[in-house]
Coordinates of C-alpha atoms in Angstrom, one line a residue:
M282 CA 80.2 118.0 126.4
V283 CA 81.9 115.3 124.2
D284 CA 85.4 116.4 123.1
P285 CA 87.1 113.6 121.2
R286 CA 90.9 113.8 120.7
L287 CA 90.7 111.3 117.8
I288 CA 87.9 111.1 115.2
I289 CA 88.2 108.2 112.7
L290 CA 85.9 108.5 109.7
Q291 CA 85.4 105.5 107.3
P292 CA 84.4 106.8 103.9
T293 CA 84.1 103.2 102.6
P294 CA 84.7 99.7 104.0
Y295 CA 86.2 98.6 100.7
C296 CA 89.9 97.9 100.3
N297 CA 91.6 97.6 96.9
I298 CA 94.2 95.1 98.2
N299 CA 94.1 91.9 100.1
C300 CA 96.6 91.7 103.1
S301 CA 96.9 88.3 104.7
Y302 CA 96.6 89.7 108.2
C303 CA 93.8 92.1 107.6
Y304 CA 91.2 92.4 110.4
L305 CA 88.6 94.1 108.3
G306 CA 85.6 91.9 107.8
H307 CA 83.8 94.0 105.2
R308 CA 86.6 94.9 102.8
D309 CA 84.6 93.7 99.8
D310 CA 81.8 96.2 100.6
K311 CA 82.0 99.1 98.1
R312 CA 79.4 101.2 100.0
L313 CA 80.3 104.9 100.2
M314 CA 79.4 107.2 103.1
S315 CA 76.4 109.2 102.0
G316 CA 75.9 112.9 101.9
Q317 CA 73.3 112.5 104.7
V318 CA 76.0 111.0 107.0
V319 CA 78.4 113.8 106.1
E320 CA 75.7 116.3 107.0
A321 CA 75.1 114.5 110.3
L322 CA 78.8 114.6 111.1
R323 CA 78.8 118.3 110.4
D324 CA 75.7 119.1 112.6
K325 CA 76.0 116.5 115.4
I326 CA 79.7 116.2 115.9
F327 CA 82.0 118.9 114.3
R328 CA 79.6 121.8 115.0
C329 CA 79.3 120.7 118.6
L330 CA 83.0 120.5 119.4
P331 CA 84.3 123.1 121.8
A332 CA 86.1 126.0 120.1
Q333 CA 89.4 125.2 121.8
S334 CA 89.3 121.5 120.7
A335 CA 92.2 120.2 118.6
P336 CA 91.0 116.8 117.4
L337 CA 92.9 114.7 114.9
V338 CA 90.5 113.5 112.1
V339 CA 91.7 110.4 110.3
W340 CA 90.3 109.0 107.1
H341 CA 90.7 105.2 107.6
A342 CA 89.6 101.6 106.9
G343 CA 89.1 100.1 104.4
E344 CA 91.3 102.0 102.0
P345 CA 90.3 105.7 102.0
T346 CA 91.5 106.3 98.4
A347 CA 88.9 103.8 97.2
A348 CA 86.5 106.7 97.7
P349 CA 86.5 109.2 94.8
I350 CA 88.4 112.5 95.2
E351 CA 85.1 114.3 94.4
W352 CA 83.6 112.7 97.5
Y353 CA 86.4 114.2 99.6
E354 CA 86.0 117.6 98.0
H355 CA 82.4 117.6 99.2
A356 CA 83.2 116.2 102.6
Y357 CA 85.9 118.8 103.3
S358 CA 83.6 121.6 102.1
R359 CA 81.0 120.6 104.6
L360 CA 83.3 119.9 107.6
L361 CA 86.1 122.4 107.5
D362 CA 84.1 125.5 108.0
V363 CA 82.5 124.2 111.2
A364 CA 85.5 122.3 112.7
P365 CA 87.5 124.0 115.4
V366 CA 90.4 126.0 114.1
Q367 CA 93.0 123.6 115.6
T368 CA 91.5 120.5 113.9
S369 CA 94.0 118.5 111.9
F370 CA 93.3 115.9 109.2
A371 CA 95.2 112.8 108.2
M372 CA 94.8 109.7 106.0
Q373 CA 96.0 106.2 106.5
S374 CA 96.6 104.6 103.1
N375 CA 98.2 101.7 101.4
G376 CA 99.4 104.2 98.8
V377 CA 98.4 102.1 95.7
A378 CA 96.2 104.7 94.2
I379 CA 98.0 107.9 95.2
N380 CA 98.8 110.1 92.3
D381 CA 99.2 113.8 91.6
R382 CA 95.4 114.5 92.0
W383 CA 95.5 113.0 95.4
I384 CA 98.6 114.9 96.4
D385 CA 96.9 118.1 95.2
L386 CA 93.9 117.3 97.5
F387 CA 96.2 116.6 100.5
R388 CA 98.0 119.9 99.9
R389 CA 94.8 122.0 99.6
T390 CA 93.2 120.4 102.6
N391 CA 96.4 120.3 104.7
T392 CA 96.0 116.6 105.1
N393 CA 98.9 114.5 106.5
V394 CA 99.5 111.1 105.0
S395 CA 100.6 107.9 106.6
L396 CA 101.5 104.9 104.5
S397 CA 101.4 101.2 105.3
I398 CA 104.7 99.7 104.2
D399 CA 106.0 96.5 105.9
G400 CA 109.6 97.3 105.5
P401 CA 111.9 95.8 102.8
Q402 CA 110.3 94.5 99.6
R403 CA 110.5 90.8 100.4
F404 CA 108.7 91.1 103.7
H405 CA 106.1 93.6 102.5
D406 CA 105.2 91.6 99.4
A407 CA 104.9 88.3 101.3
R408 CA 101.7 89.6 102.9
R409 CA 100.5 92.8 101.2
R410 CA 99.1 91.7 97.9
T411 CA 96.7 93.0 95.3
R412 CA 93.3 91.4 94.8
N413 CA 94.7 89.3 91.9
D414 CA 97.7 88.3 94.1
K415 CA 100.3 90.7 92.8
P416 CA 102.9 92.4 95.0
T417 CA 102.3 96.0 96.2
W418 CA 105.7 97.1 97.5
K419 CA 106.6 99.0 94.3
L420 CA 103.2 100.7 94.2
A421 CA 103.5 101.8 97.9
S422 CA 107.1 103.0 97.4
R423 CA 106.1 105.0 94.4
A424 CA 103.5 106.7 96.5
L425 CA 106.1 107.4 99.1
K426 CA 108.4 109.0 96.5
R427 CA 105.7 111.1 95.0
L428 CA 104.6 112.4 98.4
Q429 CA 108.2 113.2 99.4
E430 CA 108.9 115.0 96.1
A431 CA 105.8 117.1 96.7
G432 CA 107.1 118.2 100.0
F433 CA 105.3 115.8 102.3
D434 CA 107.0 113.8 105.1
P435 CA 104.7 110.8 105.3
S436 CA 105.0 108.5 108.3
V437 CA 105.0 104.7 107.8
I438 CA 103.3 102.0 109.7
T439 CA 105.1 98.6 109.6
V440 CA 103.4 95.4 110.6
L441 CA 106.1 93.0 111.8
H442 CA 106.2 89.3 111.1
P443 CA 108.4 86.7 112.9
D444 CA 110.4 86.0 109.7
G445 CA 111.7 89.6 109.7
L446 CA 112.9 89.9 113.3
Q447 CA 116.4 88.5 112.5
C448 CA 116.9 91.3 109.9
P449 CA 116.7 94.6 111.7
E450 CA 119.6 96.0 109.5
D451 CA 117.5 95.4 106.4
Y452 CA 114.5 97.3 107.9
Y453 CA 116.7 100.1 109.0
A454 CA 118.4 100.4 105.6
F455 CA 115.0 100.6 104.0
Y456 CA 113.9 103.5 106.2
R457 CA 117.2 105.3 105.9
D458 CA 117.6 104.8 102.1
H459 CA 114.0 106.0 101.5
G460 CA 114.2 109.0 103.7
I461 CA 111.6 107.7 106.1
T462 CA 112.0 109.4 109.5
Q463 CA 108.6 108.7 111.2
I464 CA 107.7 105.0 111.7
S465 CA 105.4 102.9 113.9
F466 CA 105.7 99.2 114.5
S467 CA 102.8 96.8 115.1
V468 CA 102.1 93.1 114.9
D469 CA 99.4 91.1 113.1
E470 CA 96.8 91.1 115.8
L471 CA 94.2 88.5 116.7
E472 CA 91.1 90.6 116.1
G473 CA 88.2 91.1 113.8
A474 CA 88.5 89.0 110.6
N475 CA 92.1 88.0 111.5
K476 CA 91.5 84.8 113.5
A477 CA 95.1 83.8 113.9
S478 CA 98.4 85.7 114.6
S479 CA 101.8 84.7 113.3
F480 CA 103.1 85.5 116.8
A481 CA 101.0 82.8 118.5
G482 CA 102.6 79.7 119.9
R483 CA 105.8 81.1 121.5
D484 CA 107.1 84.2 123.3
F485 CA 108.4 86.7 120.7
K486 CA 108.9 89.5 123.2
P487 CA 112.7 89.2 123.5
A488 CA 113.1 89.0 119.7
I489 CA 111.0 92.1 119.1
T490 CA 112.8 94.0 121.8
A491 CA 116.2 93.1 120.3
F492 CA 114.9 94.0 116.8
V493 CA 113.9 97.5 118.0
V494 CA 117.1 98.0 119.9
A495 CA 119.2 97.1 116.8
I496 CA 117.3 99.7 114.8
L497 CA 117.8 102.3 117.5
E498 CA 121.5 101.5 117.6
Q499 CA 121.9 101.8 113.8
A500 CA 120.1 105.1 113.7
Y501 CA 122.2 106.4 116.6
R502 CA 125.4 105.3 114.9
D503 CA 124.5 107.0 111.6
N504 CA 123.0 110.1 113.3
F505 CA 119.8 109.4 111.3
P506 CA 116.7 111.1 112.7
L507 CA 114.5 108.0 112.9
H508 CA 111.5 108.5 115.2
I509 CA 109.7 105.3 116.3
R510 CA 106.4 106.5 117.6
E511 CA 105.9 103.9 120.4
V512 CA 109.5 104.4 121.7
E513 CA 109.3 108.2 121.6
R514 CA 106.0 108.2 123.5
I515 CA 107.7 106.3 126.3
A516 CA 110.8 108.6 126.1
Q517 CA 108.6 111.6 126.6
R518 CA 107.1 110.1 129.6
L519 CA 110.5 109.4 131.1
A520 CA 111.5 113.0 130.3
G521 CA 108.6 114.3 132.4
V522 CA 106.3 115.3 129.5
E523 CA 102.7 115.0 130.5
L524 CA 101.0 112.8 127.9
S525 CA 97.3 112.5 127.1
E526 CA 95.5 109.6 128.5
N527 CA 94.9 106.3 126.7
E528 CA 92.1 107.3 124.4
Q529 CA 91.1 103.6 124.0
V530 CA 89.9 103.4 127.5
E531 CA 88.2 106.8 127.9
P532 CA 84.6 107.1 126.6
W533 CA 84.4 109.2 123.4
A534 CA 88.1 110.2 123.5
A535 CA 88.3 108.2 120.3
L536 CA 85.2 108.4 118.1
V537 CA 84.6 106.2 115.0
V538 CA 81.9 106.7 112.4
A539 CA 81.4 104.1 109.8
A540 CA 80.3 104.6 106.2
D541 CA 76.7 103.8 107.2
G542 CA 76.8 106.3 110.1
G543 CA 77.3 103.7 112.8
V544 CA 79.1 105.1 115.8
S545 CA 81.6 103.5 118.1
T546 CA 84.2 104.5 120.7
F547 CA 87.1 103.1 122.8
S548 CA 89.3 100.9 120.5
P549 CA 88.7 101.9 116.9
E550 CA 89.0 98.3 115.9
F551 CA 85.8 97.6 117.8
M552 CA 83.9 98.6 114.7
E553 CA 85.1 95.3 113.2
T554 CA 84.4 93.2 116.2
S555 CA 81.5 90.7 116.3
A556 CA 80.2 90.9 119.9
P557 CA 76.4 90.7 120.1
A558 CA 76.4 91.3 123.8
Y559 CA 77.7 94.8 123.1
D560 CA 75.7 95.4 119.9
N561 CA 79.0 94.8 118.1
F562 CA 80.2 98.0 119.8
V563 CA 78.0 100.1 117.5
F564 CA 76.3 102.3 120.1
G565 CA 74.0 104.2 117.7
N566 CA 73.8 105.7 114.2
I567 CA 74.6 109.4 113.7
L568 CA 71.6 109.6 111.3
D569 CA 69.0 109.1 114.0
G570 CA 70.7 110.1 117.2
N571 CA 73.5 112.0 118.9
L572 CA 76.4 111.1 121.1
E573 CA 74.5 112.0 124.3
D574 CA 71.8 109.5 123.4
F575 CA 74.4 106.8 122.6
A576 CA 76.1 107.3 125.9
Q577 CA 72.9 106.1 127.6
A578 CA 72.7 102.8 125.8
S579 CA 73.0 99.8 128.1
T580 CA 75.7 98.2 125.9
F581 CA 77.7 101.4 126.1
L582 CA 77.4 101.5 129.8
R583 CA 78.3 97.9 130.2
A584 CA 81.4 98.3 127.9
S585 CA 82.5 101.4 129.9
R586 CA 82.2 99.6 133.2
E587 CA 84.1 96.6 132.1
I588 CA 86.9 98.6 130.4
A589 CA 87.3 100.7 133.6
Q590 CA 87.6 97.5 135.6
G591 CA 90.3 96.3 133.2
V592 CA 92.2 99.6 133.6
A593 CA 92.0 99.4 137.4
A594 CA 93.4 95.8 137.2
C595 CA 96.2 96.9 135.0
K596 CA 97.1 99.8 137.2
K597 CA 97.2 97.6 140.2
S598 CA 99.4 94.8 138.7
C599 CA 101.4 96.1 135.7
R600 CA 104.7 97.9 136.0
Y601 CA 104.2 99.3 132.4
F602 CA 101.0 101.1 133.3
A603 CA 102.5 104.5 133.3
V604 CA 103.4 104.2 129.6
C605 CA 100.3 102.2 128.7
G606 CA 97.4 103.5 130.6
G607 CA 95.4 100.3 130.7
G608 CA 96.0 98.6 127.4
S609 CA 93.8 98.0 124.4
P610 CA 90.2 96.8 125.2
V611 CA 89.7 95.3 121.8
N612 CA 92.8 93.1 122.2
K613 CA 91.7 92.1 125.7
L614 CA 88.3 91.0 124.3
S615 CA 89.8 89.4 121.1
E616 CA 92.5 87.4 122.9
K617 CA 90.9 86.7 126.3
G618 CA 87.2 87.2 125.7
D619 CA 87.1 89.6 128.6
M620 CA 87.8 93.3 128.8
T621 CA 88.4 93.2 132.6
V622 CA 91.7 91.3 132.2
T623 CA 95.2 92.7 132.2
E624 CA 98.1 91.7 130.0
T625 CA 97.6 90.6 126.4
D626 CA 100.0 89.4 123.8
F627 CA 99.5 92.6 121.9
C628 CA 100.5 94.6 124.9
R629 CA 103.6 92.4 125.5
L630 CA 104.7 92.7 121.8
T631 CA 104.1 96.4 121.4
T632 CA 104.1 98.6 124.5
Q633 CA 106.3 96.3 126.6
T634 CA 108.9 95.7 123.8
S635 CA 109.1 99.4 123.1
A636 CA 109.7 100.2 126.8
D637 CA 112.3 97.4 127.2
A638 CA 114.1 98.5 124.0
L639 CA 114.3 102.1 125.1
M640 CA 115.6 101.1 128.5
N641 CA 118.2 98.8 127.0
F642 CA 119.3 101.5 124.6
L643 CA 119.7 104.1 127.4
A644 CA 121.6 101.6 129.5
H645 CA 124.1 101.2 126.7
H646 CA 124.5 104.9 126.0
S647 CA 124.1 106.9 129.1
R648 CA 125.2 106.4 132.7
R649 CA 122.6 108.9 133.6
S650 CA 119.8 106.6 132.5
K651 CA 119.3 105.2 136.0
N652 CA 119.1 108.7 137.5
L653 CA 116.6 109.6 134.8
I654 CA 114.4 106.6 135.7
A655 CA 114.7 107.3 139.4
T656 CA 113.1 110.8 138.9
D657 CA 109.8 109.2 138.0
P658 CA 108.3 107.0 140.8
D659 CA 105.8 105.5 138.4
L660 CA 108.6 104.1 136.4
A661 CA 111.1 103.2 139.1
S662 CA 110.6 99.5 138.5
A663 CA 111.6 100.1 134.8
S664 CA 115.3 99.9 135.9
T665 CA 114.8 96.1 135.7
L666 CA 113.1 96.1 132.3
G667 CA 115.0 93.8 129.9
A668 CA 117.1 92.4 132.7

């Protein structure tokens, strides 16, 4: 029985802004997920989940608020009553359209919200623009304030750019002064419609590591409860907490359904990947099949096999494997053209920098850090990280 931990639903491919690093290739498409697709989701996915499941359902990509509130009212009415009791809902938004009506919907449906804000205004506005090339920072910050005043604690995803790496104090001040306690860092990735990364051409790993360390140090100094998702995941692993596997390498652990009903799995960004040899990673359509059928497709079986080979190679060769679990297949394919390979730039600039930053921070603040590391044989080599 398929039991996904992450279900990403794409109500519309359309996005109401135009970010310079966007990987979405269909963000001009105003198509809306039909009622028939919602019914298929209800009958073929949500109704079939084990009663004890606790999936996270995320409304995502393009911009979810580009779909009408009335559409969500209908979708929730059809999905909530058949979803397992422990199902949780979230939305990833640029915040531009969020108003009191949206906040009322979030409250009534118990939907968590994450906003995309690239730190201080000058860095955000340099790359996150409206479709008529206007800045969006004030609009996103307005949404943040509205959500906070309504009692929400939205998390924030920040895409880094090389020109901000020398200014960690400015990023930290932005999070602190705006009461943002849950953040996640990423980089503009080479994937989908984004054919070039600002991090190409030189090794930015030391600079990103130093950037994260500086933010950790400032939060520690101020006793500010700043939680960096990537760092905390690694900290939990060091503390002996058993974490879930990497859902990007496990078939159907992450499930993506596009507006037209197309179904994908593994890395969610595969839905934006042009790869004819794998049917563009669309393994079927929920309107005319089910997950059991899609799992028999030759392209799915080929992708599964190659991703597993890549995981095995990572496990054999990479000292970060215990906190990574085999990397991101979409980045392997996008950067290297091959999912059986190991290290990617994305891995170096996200997982590895987070691990190195945490180890450096611990080394500065606790003589017990070496003993902590030594308790975990999978991470014993981490004592040399950042050296």
